[in-house]
């Protein structure tokens, strides 16, 4: 772990976070560890060693360009869900052939951009396929596509992050797949090269990936039997991380181990993890504004809030919370809340913590995935800066927004 406590002081790699806080001064901010990011990616590379396989990092989890360059240099490809993610991946130097554009509602201009660069495209529905055929004709070049299958597998996660169940808005139900093959057969400009599915996110039990690999392997073989040059089997992302800090949690090796024996020999496996690569590589650092009590609840009020980390408010998600240095005062049960004008604004509930003095540094762990990526300007708050530690170096990798960034429309009428 690259974020660790030594004598009660939080460190990120070789740097003390208390020192970083003194240098940075403006809170809240996100803090990432380059070493942790590399370790997390390398865990996938090792798990896949000797296999015909590729990792396509899911940019939606965190698309900071510096982090993207690190991952690209380690050999990652990219999974995208918007034209702007595509632009960001290009800017970070990903080769278009190592990118997959995925989504249930791709706009025509986004499809054009993907087509012009020769990015792999996922087909999500009948209308999506028709749009892709139109775009292939407009650019008059062959486009390689994967069909996104809705496998109807229950991943046992919060309903908002389950994506592969029967009534979900994503993908194509297996029984309708043959219709897509019939539609593609007479259209040589759109070439079917693979199949895709994504079960959901924060998955703790890797046995569901075994079910997915078995089903998708059968569909892969059916596609080949029908004469298509199907090569890629993309089984999505979704491996959870140990937010609760239990110490026992499935690793990328467990995930790949669950699927390995079930993949057709001629398939190139693609996995598209997001959280399990960036989640533990980032934290959110806040300052305590004060402590208060209402009714029978005690609150620590920080300058960080749901606008920097929406996951607790949106999914009731648990993120471990602590202080960046030892605090020797009465331990009480606190809710950790922000300044946003909304009772859903909390970072943690019912945590046993010492009573912090005003100004104390507070850390919310595992904020690297879907932290900045889901941040907002609610209450006209400005998005904070992002910093990266690499060994003993501290780099700002995105500046904080300013009030001027919020006034993009002319103020005079
Ligand atoms: N591939 C596809 C098609 C996806 O839809 C997703 C995530 C991923 C890969 C990456 O999943 P991961 O490995 O990061 O679990 N905002 C939520 C997560 C939403 C995930 C959406 N799709 C959260 O904060 O938990």
Coordinates of C-alpha atoms and ligand atoms in Angstrom, one line a residue:
X1 CA 0.0 0.0 0.0
X2 CA 1.4 3.4 -1.0
X3 CA -0.8 5.3 1.3
X4 CA 0.1 4.1 4.8
X5 CA 0.3 5.3 8.4
X6 CA 3.7 5.6 10.2
X7 CA 3.4 6.5 13.9
X8 CA -0.1 7.8 13.1
X9 CA 1.1 10.1 10.3
X10 CA -0.2 9.5 6.8
X11 CA 2.3 9.0 4.0
X12 CA 2.0 8.8 0.3
X13 CA 5.0 6.9 -1.0
X14 CA 8.0 8.8 0.5
X15 CA 6.1 12.0 1.3
X16 CA 4.3 12.9 4.5
X17 CA 0.8 14.1 3.7
X18 CA 1.1 16.7 6.5
X19 CA 4.0 18.2 4.6
X20 CA 2.1 18.1 1.4
X21 CA -0.8 19.8 3.1
X22 CA 1.5 22.6 4.2
X23 CA 2.8 23.0 0.7
X24 CA -0.5 22.8 -1.1
X25 CA -2.5 24.7 1.5
X26 CA -5.7 24.9 -0.6
X27 CA -8.2 22.1 0.4
X28 CA -9.8 19.9 -0.6
X29 CA -7.6 18.2 -3.2
X30 CA -7.1 14.8 -4.7
X31 CA -3.8 13.1 -4.1
X32 CA -2.6 10.2 -6.2
X33 CA 0.3 7.7 -6.0
X34 CA 2.0 6.9 -9.2
X35 CA 3.5 3.7 -7.6
X36 CA 0.1 2.5 -6.5
X37 CA -1.3 3.1 -10.0
X38 CA 1.6 1.1 -11.6
X39 CA 1.1 -1.7 -9.0
X40 CA -2.6 -2.0 -9.7
X41 CA -2.1 -2.1 -13.5
X42 CA 0.8 -4.5 -13.2
X43 CA -1.4 -6.9 -11.2
X44 CA -3.6 -7.2 -14.3
X45 CA -0.5 -7.6 -16.6
X46 CA 0.8 -10.4 -14.4
X47 CA -2.6 -12.1 -14.2
X48 CA -2.8 -12.1 -18.0
X49 CA 0.8 -13.2 -18.6
X50 CA 1.0 -15.9 -21.3
X51 CA -2.6 -15.3 -22.4
X52 CA -3.7 -13.7 -25.6
X53 CA -5.2 -10.7 -23.8
X54 CA -5.3 -7.0 -23.5
X55 CA -6.3 -4.5 -20.8
X56 CA -8.4 -1.5 -21.9
X57 CA -8.6 0.8 -19.0
X58 CA -12.0 2.4 -18.5
X59 CA -11.4 6.2 -18.7
X60 CA -14.7 7.0 -17.0
X61 CA -13.2 6.0 -13.6
X62 CA -10.6 8.8 -13.9
X63 CA -9.5 10.5 -17.0
X64 CA -6.7 12.8 -15.7
X65 CA -4.3 13.0 -18.6
X66 CA -1.1 12.4 -16.5
X67 CA -2.6 9.2 -15.1
X68 CA -3.6 8.2 -18.6
X69 CA -0.1 8.7 -19.9
X70 CA 1.3 6.5 -17.1
X71 CA -1.2 3.7 -17.9
X72 CA -0.6 4.0 -21.7
X73 CA 3.2 3.7 -21.1
X74 CA 2.5 0.5 -19.1
X75 CA 0.7 -0.9 -22.2
X76 CA -2.9 -0.2 -21.5
X77 CA -5.6 0.4 -24.1
X78 CA -8.7 2.5 -23.4
X79 CA -12.4 2.0 -23.1
X80 CA -14.4 5.2 -23.8
X81 CA -17.9 6.4 -23.4
X82 CA -17.9 9.8 -25.0
X83 CA -16.4 11.8 -27.8
X84 CA -14.5 13.8 -25.2
X85 CA -13.1 10.7 -23.6
X86 CA -11.9 9.7 -27.0
X87 CA -10.2 13.1 -27.5
X88 CA -8.6 12.8 -24.0
X89 CA -7.3 9.3 -24.9
X90 CA -5.8 10.7 -28.2
X91 CA -4.2 13.5 -26.3
X92 CA -2.7 11.0 -23.8
X93 CA -1.2 9.2 -26.8
X94 CA -3.3 6.0 -26.9
X95 CA -3.3 4.4 -30.4
X96 CA -6.8 4.3 -31.9
X97 CA -6.4 0.6 -32.5
X98 CA -6.2 0.2 -28.7
X99 CA -9.4 2.0 -28.0
X100 CA -13.0 0.8 -27.8
X101 CA -15.9 3.3 -27.9
X102 CA -18.8 1.9 -25.9
X103 CA -22.2 3.3 -24.9
X104 CA -25.9 3.0 -25.3
X105 CA -26.4 6.5 -26.7
X106 CA -23.6 7.5 -29.0
X107 CA -24.2 10.7 -31.0
X108 CA -23.5 10.9 -34.7
X109 CA -20.7 13.4 -34.2
X110 CA -19.1 11.0 -31.7
X111 CA -19.4 8.1 -34.1
X112 CA -17.9 10.2 -36.9
X113 CA -14.9 11.0 -34.7
X114 CA -14.4 7.4 -33.7
X115 CA -14.8 6.3 -37.4
X116 CA -12.3 8.9 -38.6
X117 CA -9.7 7.6 -36.2
X118 CA -10.5 3.9 -36.7
X119 CA -11.5 3.2 -33.1
X120 CA -13.3 -0.1 -32.3
X121 CA -17.0 0.4 -31.8
X122 CA -19.4 -1.4 -29.6
X123 CA -22.9 -1.9 -31.0
X124 CA -25.5 -1.5 -28.3
X125 CA -28.9 -1.7 -30.1
X126 CA -30.6 -1.9 -33.4
X127 CA -30.6 1.9 -33.8
X128 CA -27.0 2.1 -32.8
X129 CA -26.1 -0.4 -35.5
X130 CA -28.0 1.6 -38.1
X131 CA -26.1 4.8 -37.1
X132 CA -22.8 2.9 -37.3
X133 CA -23.6 1.6 -40.8
X134 CA -24.6 5.2 -41.9
X135 CA -21.3 6.5 -40.5
X136 CA -19.2 3.8 -42.2
X137 CA -20.8 4.7 -45.5
X138 CA -20.2 8.4 -44.8
X139 CA -16.5 8.0 -44.1
X140 CA -16.3 5.2 -46.7
X141 CA -14.0 3.1 -44.6
X142 CA -14.5 -0.3 -42.9
X143 CA -15.3 -0.1 -39.2
X144 CA -14.6 -2.9 -36.8
X145 CA -17.4 -3.5 -34.2
X146 CA -18.1 -5.7 -31.2
X147 CA -21.7 -6.6 -30.2
X148 CA -22.5 -5.7 -26.6
X149 CA -24.5 -8.6 -25.1
X150 CA -26.8 -8.2 -22.2
X151 CA -26.1 -11.5 -20.5
X152 CA -28.8 -11.4 -17.8
X153 CA -26.4 -12.1 -15.0
X154 CA -27.0 -10.8 -11.5
X155 CA -23.8 -9.4 -10.0
X156 CA -25.1 -8.7 -6.5
X157 CA -24.2 -5.0 -6.4
X158 CA -26.1 -1.7 -5.8
X159 CA -28.8 -1.6 -8.5
X160 CA -27.3 1.6 -10.0
X161 CA -24.1 -0.1 -10.9
X162 CA -25.6 -3.4 -12.2
X163 CA -25.5 -3.2 -16.0
X164 CA -26.0 -6.7 -17.4
X165 CA -29.4 -7.7 -16.1
X166 CA -32.4 -8.5 -18.3
X167 CA -34.2 -5.1 -17.8
X168 CA -31.0 -3.0 -18.0
X169 CA -30.7 -0.3 -20.7
X170 CA -27.4 -1.7 -21.9
X171 CA -26.6 -4.2 -24.7
X172 CA -28.5 -6.7 -26.8
X173 CA -30.3 -9.7 -25.3
X174 CA -28.7 -13.0 -26.4
X175 CA -31.9 -14.2 -28.2
X176 CA -31.8 -11.2 -30.5
X177 CA -28.1 -11.6 -31.4
X178 CA -28.8 -13.7 -34.6
X179 CA -30.8 -10.8 -36.0
X180 CA -27.7 -8.6 -35.7
X181 CA -25.6 -11.2 -37.5
X182 CA -28.2 -11.3 -40.3
X183 CA -28.1 -7.5 -40.6
X184 CA -24.3 -7.4 -40.7
X185 CA -23.8 -10.2 -43.2
X186 CA -24.5 -8.1 -46.4
X187 CA -22.7 -5.0 -45.0
X188 CA -18.9 -5.5 -45.6
X189 CA -18.1 -2.0 -44.4
X190 CA -19.0 -2.9 -40.9
X191 CA -17.0 -5.9 -39.8
X192 CA -17.9 -7.9 -36.7
X193 CA -14.7 -8.6 -34.8
X194 CA -15.8 -9.4 -31.3
X195 CA -18.4 -9.7 -28.5
X196 CA -18.6 -7.7 -25.4
X197 CA -20.4 -7.8 -22.0
X198 CA -20.1 -5.9 -18.8
X199 CA -21.9 -7.2 -15.7
X200 CA -21.6 -4.3 -13.4
X201 CA -19.3 -2.6 -11.0
X202 CA -18.0 -3.1 -7.4
X203 CA -18.2 -6.9 -7.9
X204 CA -16.9 -8.9 -4.9
X205 CA -17.7 -12.5 -6.0
X206 CA -15.7 -13.4 -9.1
X207 CA -17.9 -16.5 -9.8
X208 CA -20.2 -14.3 -11.8
X209 CA -17.4 -13.8 -14.3
X210 CA -17.2 -17.5 -14.8
X211 CA -20.9 -17.5 -15.8
X212 CA -20.2 -14.7 -18.2
X213 CA -17.1 -16.3 -19.7
X214 CA -19.1 -19.6 -20.3
X215 CA -22.0 -17.8 -22.0
X216 CA -19.9 -15.4 -24.0
X217 CA -17.6 -18.3 -25.1
X218 CA -20.6 -20.1 -26.6
X219 CA -21.8 -17.0 -28.4
X220 CA -18.3 -16.4 -29.7
X221 CA -18.3 -19.9 -31.2
X222 CA -21.7 -19.3 -32.6
X223 CA -20.5 -16.2 -34.4
X224 CA -17.6 -18.0 -35.9
X225 CA -19.8 -20.9 -37.0
X226 CA -21.9 -18.3 -38.9
X227 CA -18.7 -17.3 -40.8
X228 CA -17.8 -14.1 -38.9
X229 CA -14.1 -13.4 -38.1
X230 CA -14.9 -12.9 -34.4
X231 CA -11.6 -12.5 -32.5
X232 CA -12.2 -10.4 -29.4
X233 CA -14.0 -11.5 -26.3
X234 CA -14.4 -8.5 -24.1
X235 CA -15.7 -9.4 -20.6
X236 CA -15.8 -5.9 -19.3
X237 CA -14.6 -4.4 -16.1
X238 CA -16.3 -4.4 -12.7
X239 CA -13.9 -5.9 -10.1
X240 CA -14.5 -4.2 -6.8
X241 CA -11.9 -3.0 -4.4
X242 CA -11.5 -3.4 -0.6
X243 CA -13.2 -0.1 0.4
X244 CA -14.0 -1.6 3.8
X245 CA -10.4 -2.5 4.4
X246 CA -11.1 -6.1 5.4
X247 CA -7.8 -7.3 3.9
X248 CA -9.5 -10.2 2.1
X249 CA -10.6 -9.3 -1.4
X250 CA -10.5 -10.9 -4.9
X251 CA -7.5 -9.8 -6.9
X252 CA -7.1 -9.4 -10.7
X253 CA -5.5 -12.9 -10.6
X254 CA -8.7 -14.3 -9.0
X255 CA -10.8 -12.6 -11.6
X256 CA -8.8 -13.9 -14.6
X257 CA -8.5 -17.3 -12.9
X258 CA -12.3 -17.5 -12.8
X259 CA -12.5 -17.0 -16.6
X260 CA -9.3 -18.5 -17.9
X261 CA -10.4 -22.1 -18.6
X262 CA -13.6 -21.1 -20.3
X263 CA -12.3 -18.9 -23.1
X264 CA -12.2 -20.3 -26.7
X265 CA -8.7 -20.9 -27.8
X266 CA -8.8 -18.5 -30.7
X267 CA -10.2 -15.6 -28.7
X268 CA -8.2 -12.5 -27.6
X269 CA -9.5 -11.6 -24.2
X270 CA -10.1 -7.9 -23.4
X271 CA -10.8 -6.7 -19.9
X272 CA -11.7 -3.1 -19.2
X273 CA -11.2 -2.4 -15.5
X274 CA -11.5 1.1 -14.1
X275 CA -11.9 1.1 -10.3
X276 CA -9.5 -1.7 -9.6
X277 CA -6.7 0.2 -11.4
X278 CA -7.2 3.8 -10.1
X279 CA -9.5 3.4 -7.0
X280 CA -6.8 2.7 -4.3
X281 CA -4.3 5.0 -6.1
X282 CA -6.1 8.2 -4.9
X283 CA -7.4 9.8 -1.8
X284 CA -9.3 13.0 -1.1
X285 CA -7.7 15.3 1.4
X286 CA -10.0 17.8 3.3
X287 CA -9.7 20.1 6.3
X288 CA -12.0 20.1 9.3
X289 CA -14.0 23.3 9.5
X290 CA -15.5 22.4 12.9
X291 CA -17.4 19.9 15.0
X292 CA -21.0 20.1 16.0
X293 CA -23.8 18.1 17.7
X294 CA -27.5 18.0 16.8
X295 CA -30.0 15.8 18.5
X296 CA -28.1 12.6 19.2
X297 CA -25.6 12.9 16.3
X298 CA -22.1 14.4 16.3
X299 CA -20.8 15.9 13.1
X300 CA -17.4 16.6 11.7
X301 CA -17.9 19.3 9.1
X302 CA -15.1 19.3 6.4
X303 CA -14.4 21.5 3.4
X304 CA -14.8 18.4 1.2
X305 CA -18.3 17.2 0.2
X306 CA -20.5 15.3 -2.2
X307 CA -19.3 17.5 -5.0
X308 CA -15.8 16.0 -4.7
X309 CA -16.9 12.4 -3.8
X310 CA -20.5 11.6 -4.8
X311 CA -20.3 7.9 -4.1
X312 CA -21.5 7.9 -0.5
X313 CA -24.5 10.1 -1.3
X314 CA -25.5 8.3 -4.5
X315 CA -24.9 4.7 -3.6
X316 CA -24.6 4.8 0.2
X317 CA -21.0 3.7 -0.6
X318 CA -18.5 3.2 2.2
X319 CA -15.1 5.0 2.1
X320 CA -12.7 4.7 4.9
X321 CA -12.0 8.0 6.6
X322 CA -9.1 9.0 8.9
X323 CA -6.8 11.8 9.9
X324 CA -3.5 12.6 8.5
X325 CA -1.8 12.8 11.9
X326 CA -2.5 11.5 15.4
X327 CA -5.3 13.2 17.3
X328 CA -5.5 12.7 21.0
X329 CA -9.0 13.8 22.0
X330 CA -12.3 12.2 23.0
X331 CA -13.4 9.4 20.6
X332 CA -17.0 9.8 19.6
X333 CA -19.3 8.5 16.8
X334 CA -19.3 11.1 14.0
X335 CA -21.0 11.6 10.7
X336 CA -18.5 13.3 8.3
X337 CA -20.3 15.9 6.3
X338 CA -19.5 18.7 3.9
X339 CA -20.8 22.2 3.4
X340 CA -23.2 21.5 0.6
X341 CA -26.8 22.5 1.2
X342 CA -28.2 19.0 1.1
X343 CA -28.7 16.4 3.8
X344 CA -27.4 13.8 1.4
X345 CA -24.1 15.5 1.6
X346 CA -21.9 13.1 3.7
X347 CA -18.6 11.4 3.2
X348 CA -19.1 8.9 6.0
X349 CA -21.7 7.9 8.7
X350 CA -21.3 6.7 12.2
X351 CA -17.5 6.5 12.4
X352 CA -15.6 6.2 15.7
X353 CA -13.0 8.9 15.5
X354 CA -11.2 11.2 17.9
X355 CA -12.6 14.7 18.1
X356 CA -10.5 16.8 15.7
X357 CA -9.4 20.4 16.2
X358 CA -10.4 23.0 13.6
X359 CA -8.0 22.8 10.6
X360 CA -7.1 19.1 11.1
X361 CA -6.3 17.2 7.8
X362 CA -8.9 14.5 7.1
X363 CA -8.4 11.7 4.5
X364 CA -11.0 9.9 2.5
X365 CA -9.4 6.7 1.1
X366 CA -10.0 5.0 -2.2
X367 CA -11.2 8.1 -4.0
X368 CA -9.1 7.6 -7.1
X369 CA -12.0 6.1 -9.1
X370 CA -15.3 8.0 -9.7
X371 CA -14.1 10.8 -7.4
X372 CA -13.0 13.7 -9.6
X373 CA -14.7 11.9 -12.5
X374 CA -18.1 12.5 -10.9
X375 CA -17.4 15.8 -9.3
X376 CA -19.7 18.7 -9.9
X377 CA -20.1 22.5 -9.5
X378 CA -23.2 22.1 -7.3
X379 CA -23.5 25.2 -5.0
X380 CA -21.1 26.9 -7.4
X381 CA -18.3 25.0 -5.9
X382 CA -15.1 24.9 -7.9
X383 CA -13.5 21.5 -8.7
X384 CA -10.3 21.1 -6.6
X385 CA -6.8 20.5 -7.9
X386 CA -5.2 17.0 -8.4
X387 CA -1.7 16.1 -7.2
X388 CA 0.5 13.2 -7.9
X389 CA 3.3 11.8 -5.8
X390 CA 6.0 9.8 -7.6
X391 CA 8.6 8.6 -5.1
X392 CA 9.7 11.8 -3.4
X393 CA 8.2 14.2 -6.0
X394 CA 5.0 16.1 -5.8
X395 CA 3.4 17.3 -9.0
X396 CA 0.2 19.2 -9.7
X397 CA -1.5 17.3 -12.4
X398 CA -4.6 19.5 -12.8
X399 CA -5.2 22.9 -11.4
X400 CA -8.2 23.8 -9.3
X401 CA -11.1 25.5 -11.1
X402 CA -11.5 29.2 -10.4
X403 CA -14.6 31.4 -10.2
X404 CA -13.8 32.6 -13.7
X405 CA -14.1 29.0 -15.0
X406 CA -17.8 29.1 -13.8
X407 CA -18.7 32.2 -15.7
X408 CA -18.4 30.9 -19.3
X409 CA -21.5 32.7 -20.4
X410 CA -21.3 36.5 -20.8
X411 CA -22.5 38.2 -17.6
X412 CA -24.0 41.2 -19.4
X413 CA -27.4 40.7 -21.0
Ligands
LIG1 N1 -16.8 -1.3 -19.0 C1 -18.0 -0.8 -19.0 C2 -18.8 -1.1 -20.2 C3 -18.5 -0.1 -18.0 O1 -19.8 0.4 -18.1 C4 -17.8 0.2 -16.8 C5 -18.3 1.0 -15.7 C6 -16.4 -0.3 -16.8 C7 -16.0 -1.0 -17.9 C8 -15.5 -0.1 -15.6 O2 -16.0 -0.6 -14.5 P1 -15.1 -0.7 -13.1 O3 -14.0 -1.6 -13.4 O4 -14.6 0.7 -12.9 O5 -16.1 -1.1 -12.1 N2 -20.0 5.5 -10.7 C9 -20.0 4.2 -10.2 C10 -19.5 3.2 -11.2 C11 -20.2 3.2 -12.5 C12 -19.5 2.2 -13.4 C13 -20.1 2.3 -14.8 N3 -19.5 1.5 -15.7 C14 -19.3 4.2 -8.9 O6 -18.8 5.2 -8.4 O7 -19.2 3.1 -8.2

